[in-house]
CSV table of C-alpha atoms in Angstrom, one decimal:
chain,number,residue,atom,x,y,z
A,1,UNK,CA,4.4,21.9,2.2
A,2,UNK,CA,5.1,18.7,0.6
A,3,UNK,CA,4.9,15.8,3.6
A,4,UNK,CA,6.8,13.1,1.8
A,5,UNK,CA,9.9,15.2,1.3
A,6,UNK,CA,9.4,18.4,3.2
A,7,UNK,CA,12.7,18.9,5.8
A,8,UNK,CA,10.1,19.6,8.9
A,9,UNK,CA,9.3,16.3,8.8
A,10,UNK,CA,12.1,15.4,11.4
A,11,UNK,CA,10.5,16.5,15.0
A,12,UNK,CA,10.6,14.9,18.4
A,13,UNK,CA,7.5,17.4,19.4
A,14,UNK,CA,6.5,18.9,16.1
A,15,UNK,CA,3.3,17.4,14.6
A,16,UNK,CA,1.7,17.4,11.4
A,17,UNK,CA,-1.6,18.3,11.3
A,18,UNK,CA,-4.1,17.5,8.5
A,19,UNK,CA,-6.6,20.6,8.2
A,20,UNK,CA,-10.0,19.1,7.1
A,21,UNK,CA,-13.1,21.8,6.8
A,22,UNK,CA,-15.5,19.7,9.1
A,23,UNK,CA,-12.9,18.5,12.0
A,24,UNK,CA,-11.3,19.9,14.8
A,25,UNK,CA,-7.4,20.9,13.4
A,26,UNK,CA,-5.9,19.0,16.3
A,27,UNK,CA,-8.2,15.7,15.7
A,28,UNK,CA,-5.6,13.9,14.6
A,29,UNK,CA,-1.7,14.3,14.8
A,30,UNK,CA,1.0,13.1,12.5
A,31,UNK,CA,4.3,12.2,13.8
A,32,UNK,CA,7.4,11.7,11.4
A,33,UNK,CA,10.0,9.7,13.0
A,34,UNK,CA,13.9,8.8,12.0
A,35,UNK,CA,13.9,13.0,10.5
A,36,UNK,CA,15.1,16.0,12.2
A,37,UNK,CA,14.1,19.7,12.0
A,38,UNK,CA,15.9,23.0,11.1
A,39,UNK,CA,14.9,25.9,13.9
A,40,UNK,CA,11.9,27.5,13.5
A,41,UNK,CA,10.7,30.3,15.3
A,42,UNK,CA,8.2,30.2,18.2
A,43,UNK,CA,5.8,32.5,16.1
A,44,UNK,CA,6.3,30.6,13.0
A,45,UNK,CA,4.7,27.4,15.0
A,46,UNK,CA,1.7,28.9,16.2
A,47,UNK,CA,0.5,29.9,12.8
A,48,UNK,CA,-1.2,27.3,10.9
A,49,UNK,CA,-0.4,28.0,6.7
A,50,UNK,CA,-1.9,25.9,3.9
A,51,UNK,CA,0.6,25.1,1.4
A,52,UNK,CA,-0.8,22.7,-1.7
A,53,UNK,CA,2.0,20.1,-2.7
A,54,UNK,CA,2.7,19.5,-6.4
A,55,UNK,CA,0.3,16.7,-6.7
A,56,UNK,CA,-2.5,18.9,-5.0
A,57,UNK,CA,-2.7,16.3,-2.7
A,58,UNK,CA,-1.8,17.4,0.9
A,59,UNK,CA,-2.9,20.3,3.4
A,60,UNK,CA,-1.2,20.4,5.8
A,61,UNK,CA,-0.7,22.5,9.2
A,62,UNK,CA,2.6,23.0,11.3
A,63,UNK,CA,2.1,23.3,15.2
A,64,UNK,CA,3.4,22.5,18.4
A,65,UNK,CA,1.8,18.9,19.3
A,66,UNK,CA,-0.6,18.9,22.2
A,67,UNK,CA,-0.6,15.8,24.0
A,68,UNK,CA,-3.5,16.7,25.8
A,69,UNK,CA,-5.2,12.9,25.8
A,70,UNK,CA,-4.0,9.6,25.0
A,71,UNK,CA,-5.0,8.2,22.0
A,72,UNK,CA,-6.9,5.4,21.5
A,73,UNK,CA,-5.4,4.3,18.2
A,74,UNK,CA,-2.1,4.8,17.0
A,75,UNK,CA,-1.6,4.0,13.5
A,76,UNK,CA,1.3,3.2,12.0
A,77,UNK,CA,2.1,4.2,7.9
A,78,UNK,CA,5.0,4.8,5.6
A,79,UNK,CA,5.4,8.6,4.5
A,80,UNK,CA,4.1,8.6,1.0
A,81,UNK,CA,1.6,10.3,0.2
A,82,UNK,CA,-0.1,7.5,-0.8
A,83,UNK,CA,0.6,5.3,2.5
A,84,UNK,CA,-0.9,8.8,4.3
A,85,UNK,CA,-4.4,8.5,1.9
A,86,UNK,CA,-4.6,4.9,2.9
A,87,UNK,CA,-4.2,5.8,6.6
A,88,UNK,CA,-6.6,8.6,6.5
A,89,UNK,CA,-9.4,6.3,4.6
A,90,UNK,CA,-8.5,3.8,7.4
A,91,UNK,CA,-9.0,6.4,10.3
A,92,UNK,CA,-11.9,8.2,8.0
A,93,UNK,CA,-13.9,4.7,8.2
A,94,UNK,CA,-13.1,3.9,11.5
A,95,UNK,CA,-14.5,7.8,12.7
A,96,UNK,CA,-17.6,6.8,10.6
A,97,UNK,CA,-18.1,4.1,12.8
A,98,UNK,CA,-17.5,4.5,16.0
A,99,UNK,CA,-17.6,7.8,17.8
A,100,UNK,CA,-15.7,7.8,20.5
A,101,UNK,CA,-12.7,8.1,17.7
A,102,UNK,CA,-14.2,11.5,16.2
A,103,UNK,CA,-12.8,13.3,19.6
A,104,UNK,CA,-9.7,15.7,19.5
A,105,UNK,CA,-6.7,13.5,19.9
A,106,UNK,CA,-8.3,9.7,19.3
A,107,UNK,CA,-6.4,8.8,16.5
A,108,UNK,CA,-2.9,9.8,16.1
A,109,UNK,CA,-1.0,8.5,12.5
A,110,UNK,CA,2.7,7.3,13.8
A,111,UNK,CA,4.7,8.1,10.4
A,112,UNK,CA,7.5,5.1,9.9
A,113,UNK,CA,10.4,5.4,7.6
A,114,UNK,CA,11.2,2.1,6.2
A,115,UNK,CA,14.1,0.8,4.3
A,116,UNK,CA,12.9,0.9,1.3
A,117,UNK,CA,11.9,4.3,1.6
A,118,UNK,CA,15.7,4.9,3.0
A,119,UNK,CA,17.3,3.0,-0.3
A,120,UNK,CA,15.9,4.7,-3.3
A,121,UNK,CA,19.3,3.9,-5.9
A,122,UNK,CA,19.1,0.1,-5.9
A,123,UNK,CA,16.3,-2.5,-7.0
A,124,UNK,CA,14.5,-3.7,-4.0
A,125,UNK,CA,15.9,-7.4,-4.9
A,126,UNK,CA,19.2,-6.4,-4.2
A,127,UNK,CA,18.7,-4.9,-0.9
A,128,UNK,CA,16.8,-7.8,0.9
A,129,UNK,CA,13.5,-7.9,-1.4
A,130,UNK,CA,10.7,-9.0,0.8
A,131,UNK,CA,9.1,-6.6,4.0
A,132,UNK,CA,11.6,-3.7,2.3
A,133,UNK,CA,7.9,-1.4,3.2
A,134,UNK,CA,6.9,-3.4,6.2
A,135,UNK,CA,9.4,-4.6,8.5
A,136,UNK,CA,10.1,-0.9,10.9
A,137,UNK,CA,6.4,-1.1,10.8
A,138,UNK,CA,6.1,-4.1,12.2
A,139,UNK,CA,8.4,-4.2,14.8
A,140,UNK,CA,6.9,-0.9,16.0
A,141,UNK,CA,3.4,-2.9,16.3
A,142,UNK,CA,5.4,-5.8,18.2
A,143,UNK,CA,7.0,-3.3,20.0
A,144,UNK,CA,3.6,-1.4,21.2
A,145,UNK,CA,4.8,1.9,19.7
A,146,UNK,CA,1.7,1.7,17.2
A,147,UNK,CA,-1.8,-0.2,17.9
A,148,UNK,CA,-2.1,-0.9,14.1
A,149,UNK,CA,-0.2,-1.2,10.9
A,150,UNK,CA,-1.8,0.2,7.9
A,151,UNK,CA,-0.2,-1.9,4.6
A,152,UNK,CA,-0.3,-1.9,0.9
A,153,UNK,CA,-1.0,-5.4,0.3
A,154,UNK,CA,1.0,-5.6,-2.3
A,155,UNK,CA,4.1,-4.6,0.2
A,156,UNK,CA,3.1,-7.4,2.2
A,157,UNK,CA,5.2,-10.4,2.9
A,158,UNK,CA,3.5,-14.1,2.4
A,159,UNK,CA,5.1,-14.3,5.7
A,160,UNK,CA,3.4,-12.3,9.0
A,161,UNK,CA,6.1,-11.4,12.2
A,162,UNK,CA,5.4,-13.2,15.2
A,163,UNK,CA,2.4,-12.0,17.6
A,164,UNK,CA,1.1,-9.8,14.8
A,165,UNK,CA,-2.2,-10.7,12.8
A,166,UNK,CA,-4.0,-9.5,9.6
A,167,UNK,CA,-7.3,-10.2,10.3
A,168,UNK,CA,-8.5,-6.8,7.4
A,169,UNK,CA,-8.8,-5.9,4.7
A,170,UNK,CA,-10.4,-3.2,3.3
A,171,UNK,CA,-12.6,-2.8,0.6
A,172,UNK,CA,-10.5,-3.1,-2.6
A,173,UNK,CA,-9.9,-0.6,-5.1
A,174,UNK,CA,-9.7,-0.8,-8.8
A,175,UNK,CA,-7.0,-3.4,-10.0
A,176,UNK,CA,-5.9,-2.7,-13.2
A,177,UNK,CA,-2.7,-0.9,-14.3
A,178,UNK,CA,-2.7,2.5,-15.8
A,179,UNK,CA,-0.3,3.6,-18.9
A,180,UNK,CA,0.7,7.4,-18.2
A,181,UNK,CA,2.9,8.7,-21.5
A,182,UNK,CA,3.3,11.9,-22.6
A,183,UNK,CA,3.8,11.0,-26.5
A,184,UNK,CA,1.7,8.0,-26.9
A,185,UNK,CA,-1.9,7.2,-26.1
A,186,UNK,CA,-1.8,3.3,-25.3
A,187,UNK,CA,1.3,1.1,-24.7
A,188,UNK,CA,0.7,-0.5,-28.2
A,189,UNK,CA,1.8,2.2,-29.5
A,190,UNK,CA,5.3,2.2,-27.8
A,191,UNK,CA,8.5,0.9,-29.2
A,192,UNK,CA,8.8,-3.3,-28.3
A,193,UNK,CA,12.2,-2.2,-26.5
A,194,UNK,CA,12.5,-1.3,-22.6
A,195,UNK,CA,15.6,0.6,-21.9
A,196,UNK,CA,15.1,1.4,-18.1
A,197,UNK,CA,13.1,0.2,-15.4
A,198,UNK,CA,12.9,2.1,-12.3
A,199,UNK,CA,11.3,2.5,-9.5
A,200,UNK,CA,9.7,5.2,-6.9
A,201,UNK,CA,6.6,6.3,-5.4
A,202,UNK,CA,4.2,7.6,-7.8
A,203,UNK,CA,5.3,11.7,-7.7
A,204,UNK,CA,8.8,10.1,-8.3
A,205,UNK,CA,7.5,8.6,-11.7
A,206,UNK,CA,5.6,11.2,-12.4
A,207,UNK,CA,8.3,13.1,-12.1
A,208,UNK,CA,10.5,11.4,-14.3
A,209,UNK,CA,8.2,11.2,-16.7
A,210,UNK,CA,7.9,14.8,-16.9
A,211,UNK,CA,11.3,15.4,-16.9
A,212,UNK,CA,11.8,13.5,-19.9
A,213,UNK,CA,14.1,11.0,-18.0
A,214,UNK,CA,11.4,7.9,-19.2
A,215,UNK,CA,9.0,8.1,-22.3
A,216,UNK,CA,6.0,6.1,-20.1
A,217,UNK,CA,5.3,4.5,-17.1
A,218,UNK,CA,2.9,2.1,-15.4
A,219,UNK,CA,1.6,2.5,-12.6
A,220,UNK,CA,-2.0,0.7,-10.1
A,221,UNK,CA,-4.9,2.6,-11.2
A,222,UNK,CA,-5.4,2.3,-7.5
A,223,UNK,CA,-3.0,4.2,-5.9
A,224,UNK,CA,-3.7,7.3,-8.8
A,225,UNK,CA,-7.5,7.2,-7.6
A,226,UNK,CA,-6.7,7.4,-4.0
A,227,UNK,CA,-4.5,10.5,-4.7
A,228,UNK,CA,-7.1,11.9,-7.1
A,229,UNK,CA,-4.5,11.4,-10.0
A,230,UNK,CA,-6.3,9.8,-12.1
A,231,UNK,CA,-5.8,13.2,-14.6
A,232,UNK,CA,-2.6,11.7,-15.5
A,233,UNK,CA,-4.1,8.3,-17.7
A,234,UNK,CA,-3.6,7.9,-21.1
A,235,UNK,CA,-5.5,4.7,-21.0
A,236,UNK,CA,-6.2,1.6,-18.5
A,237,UNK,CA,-5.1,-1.5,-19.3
A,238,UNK,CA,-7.5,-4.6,-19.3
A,239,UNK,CA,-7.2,-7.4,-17.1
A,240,UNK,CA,-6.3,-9.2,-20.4
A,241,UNK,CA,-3.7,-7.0,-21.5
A,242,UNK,CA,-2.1,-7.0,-18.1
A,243,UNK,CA,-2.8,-9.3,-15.1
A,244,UNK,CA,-2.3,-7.0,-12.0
A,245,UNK,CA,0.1,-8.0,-9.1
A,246,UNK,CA,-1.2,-10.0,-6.2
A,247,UNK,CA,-3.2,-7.9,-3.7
A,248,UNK,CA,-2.9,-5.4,-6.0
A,249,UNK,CA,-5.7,-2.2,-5.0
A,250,UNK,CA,-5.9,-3.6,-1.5
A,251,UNK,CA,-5.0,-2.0,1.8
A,252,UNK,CA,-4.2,-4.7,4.5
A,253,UNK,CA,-4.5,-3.5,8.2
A,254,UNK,CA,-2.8,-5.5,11.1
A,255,UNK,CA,-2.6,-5.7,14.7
A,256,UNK,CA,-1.1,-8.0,18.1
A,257,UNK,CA,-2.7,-11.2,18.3
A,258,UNK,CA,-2.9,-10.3,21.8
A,259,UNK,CA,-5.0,-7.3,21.4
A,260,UNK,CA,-8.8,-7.7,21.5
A,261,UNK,CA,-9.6,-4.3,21.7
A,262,UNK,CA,-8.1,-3.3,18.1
A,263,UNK,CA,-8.9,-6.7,16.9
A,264,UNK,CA,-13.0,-5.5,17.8
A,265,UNK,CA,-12.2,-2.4,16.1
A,266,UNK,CA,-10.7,-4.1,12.6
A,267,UNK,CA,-13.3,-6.3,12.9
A,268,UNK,CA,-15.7,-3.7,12.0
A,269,UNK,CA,-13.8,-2.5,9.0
A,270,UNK,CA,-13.4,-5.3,7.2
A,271,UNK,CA,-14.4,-6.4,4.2
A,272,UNK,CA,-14.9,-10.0,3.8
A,273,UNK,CA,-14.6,-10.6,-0.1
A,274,UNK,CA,-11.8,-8.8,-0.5
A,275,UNK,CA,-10.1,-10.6,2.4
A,276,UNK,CA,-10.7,-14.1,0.9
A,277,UNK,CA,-10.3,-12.4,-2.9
A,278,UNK,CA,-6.3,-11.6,-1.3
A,279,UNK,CA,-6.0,-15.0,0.6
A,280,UNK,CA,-6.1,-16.7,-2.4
A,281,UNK,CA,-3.8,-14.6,-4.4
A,282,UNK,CA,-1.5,-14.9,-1.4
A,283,UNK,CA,-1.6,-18.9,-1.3
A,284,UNK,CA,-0.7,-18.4,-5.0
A,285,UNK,CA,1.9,-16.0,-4.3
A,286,UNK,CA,3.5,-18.3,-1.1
A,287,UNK,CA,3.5,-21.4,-3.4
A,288,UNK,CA,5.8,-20.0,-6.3
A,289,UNK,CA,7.8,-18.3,-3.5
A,290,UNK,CA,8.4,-15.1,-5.8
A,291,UNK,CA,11.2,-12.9,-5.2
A,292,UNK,CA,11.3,-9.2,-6.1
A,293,UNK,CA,13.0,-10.2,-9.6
A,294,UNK,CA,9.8,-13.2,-10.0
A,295,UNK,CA,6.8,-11.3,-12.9
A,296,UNK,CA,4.1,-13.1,-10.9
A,297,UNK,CA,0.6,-12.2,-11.4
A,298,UNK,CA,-3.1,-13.1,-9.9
A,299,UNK,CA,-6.1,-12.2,-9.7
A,300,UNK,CA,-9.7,-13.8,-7.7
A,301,UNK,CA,-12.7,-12.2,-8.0
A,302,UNK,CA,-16.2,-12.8,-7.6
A,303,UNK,CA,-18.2,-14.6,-10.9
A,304,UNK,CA,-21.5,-13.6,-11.7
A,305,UNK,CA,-22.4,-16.9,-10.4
A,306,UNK,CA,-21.0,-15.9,-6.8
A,307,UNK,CA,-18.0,-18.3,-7.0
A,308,UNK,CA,-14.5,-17.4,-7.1
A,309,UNK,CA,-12.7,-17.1,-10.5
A,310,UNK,CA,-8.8,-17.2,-9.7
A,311,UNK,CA,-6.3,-16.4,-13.0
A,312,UNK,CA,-2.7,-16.7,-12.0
A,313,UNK,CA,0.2,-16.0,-14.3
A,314,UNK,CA,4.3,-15.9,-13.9
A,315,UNK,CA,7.1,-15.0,-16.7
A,316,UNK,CA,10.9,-16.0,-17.2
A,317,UNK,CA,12.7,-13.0,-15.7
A,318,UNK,CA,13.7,-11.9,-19.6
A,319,UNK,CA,10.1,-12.4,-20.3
A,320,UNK,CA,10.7,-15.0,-23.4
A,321,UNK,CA,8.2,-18.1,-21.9
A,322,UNK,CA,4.5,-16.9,-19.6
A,323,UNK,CA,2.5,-19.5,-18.3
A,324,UNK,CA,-0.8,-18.9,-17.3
A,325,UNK,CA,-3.6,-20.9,-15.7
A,326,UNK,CA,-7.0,-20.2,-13.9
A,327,UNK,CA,-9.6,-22.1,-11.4
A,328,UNK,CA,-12.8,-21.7,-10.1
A,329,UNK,CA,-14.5,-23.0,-6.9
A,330,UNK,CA,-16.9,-21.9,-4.3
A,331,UNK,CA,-16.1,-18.2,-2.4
A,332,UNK,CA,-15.1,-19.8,1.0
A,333,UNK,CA,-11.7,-19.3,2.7
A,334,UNK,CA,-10.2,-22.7,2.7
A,335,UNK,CA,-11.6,-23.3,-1.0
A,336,UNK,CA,-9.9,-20.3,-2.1
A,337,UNK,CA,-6.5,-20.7,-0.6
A,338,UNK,CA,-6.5,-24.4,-2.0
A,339,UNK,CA,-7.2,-23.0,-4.9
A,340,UNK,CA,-4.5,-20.6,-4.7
A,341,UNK,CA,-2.1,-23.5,-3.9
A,342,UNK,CA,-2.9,-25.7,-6.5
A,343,UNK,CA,-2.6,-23.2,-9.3
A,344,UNK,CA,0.9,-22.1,-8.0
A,345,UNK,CA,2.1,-25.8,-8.0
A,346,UNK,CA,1.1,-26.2,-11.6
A,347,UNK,CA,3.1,-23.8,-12.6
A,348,UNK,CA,6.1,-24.4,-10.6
A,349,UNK,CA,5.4,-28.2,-12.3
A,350,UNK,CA,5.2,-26.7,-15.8
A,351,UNK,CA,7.9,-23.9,-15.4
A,352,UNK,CA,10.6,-26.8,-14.7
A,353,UNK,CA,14.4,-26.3,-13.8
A,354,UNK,CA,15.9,-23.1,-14.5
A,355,UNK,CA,12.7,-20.8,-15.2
A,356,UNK,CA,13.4,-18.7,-12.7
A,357,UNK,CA,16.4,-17.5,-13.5
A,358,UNK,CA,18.2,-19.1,-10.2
């Protein structure tokens, strides 16, 4: 059964259930909400089938849900079965850490269906742009349905709600781009001409691609990894050819500023360089104030001198004039974010009236 698109996925009561070989089946539920179900039999429920999806990605078990404890963390995640890798690496690491969250019931993944999940037909620019991933998320944080928000980073708004914090990130994946074609082995070898973008989760491309709607994609290197997809690369592009997107590869994990007790328990997962390594690209990010439509790239890593390299880069919409620039500084918070700042103004200086397309 395939969880991003499956039509059980629309229960008040019924639960997903993960099957892993070393945990309880019931250790930790998965609730879809904004779906309903089609009747299934009482028999039907109490038997627990494995079903692999097309991308060999989920397991999955159907069952009555037992609410037989509270849990102690509810996380919050988008349906994809990418957002439901990043929420089980969260809740993996978090079990690692502390046991009290290896019991039956601890952790319970609350799944959210957001807008842009809802509006598939239009480009996110014309249907709002920014939090299109985030924003039901987020107001079920505010609203205590959820006791954390598990994020792309990318998806993530310069911008945080009111009474909600980010205070985690977790240790970041791999930030190049992948080039998956069926016919050609790099994107040099492609004609110069683009005659559709789309967009979609990555099975959606995938799909496309396979359909022989599109001739090639791109797509984070990231993501494929975390779904073990990494089968579909015809090659990975360097951080020369292509300058990923801001935060790209990292999961951002949020909270209520009012909430100690989760804040204790983020605290433990985080990783520090990748927190500052994102602030930066962030402060970059804020400063242009990209929209959707915006080709904005950065990137801040860690030299082998243990300072921060920061490369930031942003194109005309039609992609005619890219300026680029880069800075380097110590690998503290406020260094970086200044840093961030300052590279985003030069280019708003350089790019002049007009550049943007608006």
């Amino acid at each position: 059964m395939d969880i991003a698109s499956s039509s059980l996925c629309q229960a008040h009561k019924i639960s997903l259930t993960r099957c892993q070989p070393s945990s309880p089946v019931n250790s930790c539920s998965l609730t879809f909400t904004g779906f309903s179900l089609p009747q299934i039999s009482a028999p039907s429920l109490a038997k627990c089938r494995r079903k692999g999806t097309s991308s060999g990605f989920v397991r999955a078990c159907v069952a009555v849900e037992q609410k037989t404890r509270t849990a102690i963390i509810r996380i919050g995640t988008r349906g994809s079965p990418l957002a439901l890798a990043q929420a089980y690496e969260t809740r993996a690491k978090l079990q690692a850490i502390h046991p009290e969250l290896t019991e039956d019931g601890a952790i319970h993944i609350e799944i959210i269906k957001t807008t842009g999940d809802k509006i598939l037909s239009q480009p996110l620019a014309d249907i709002g742009g920014k939090g299109l991933f985030t924003k039901e998320i987020d107001e079920a944080l505010i609203n205590g349905h959820i006791d954390i928000a598990v994020h792309s980073m990318k998806d993530v708004p310069t911008y945080l709600p009111e009474k909600t914090v980010l205070p985690c990130n977790l240790v970041r994946e791999d930030v190049r781009d992948a080039f998956i074609c069926l016919t050609a082995a790099s994107l040099a070898d492609l004609p110069g001409e683009v005659e559709e973008n789309f967009r979609g989760n990555v099975q959606t491309r995938l799909s496309k691609l396979q359909g022989g709607k599109v001739h090639a994609t791109l797509l984070a290197l990231a993501g494929l990894k975390r779904l073990s997809m990494t089968e579909n690369v015809a090659s990975v592009l360097s951080l020369d050819e292509m300058l990923p997107a801001v935060a790209q590869g990292a999961i951002g994990i949020a909270c209520r500023t009012d909430d100690d007790k989760m804040a204790n328990y983020l605290a433990s997962l985080n990783h520090e360089e990748t927190r500052l390594a994102v602030a930066c690209e962030r402060a970059f990010l804020e400063t242009l104030d990209g929209s959707c439509r915006t080709p904005i790239a950065g990137y801040a890593a860690k030299d082998e001198e243990g300072n921060c390299y920061f490369r930031g880069l942003v194109a005309s919409p039609d992609g005619t004039r890219v300026l680029e620039t880069s800075r380097k500084g110590p690998y503290v918070f406020e260094d970086m974010v200044k840093m961030g700042k300052d590279a985003g103004q030069e280019l708003l200086s350089r790019a002049g009236p007009g550049f943007f397309g608006n």
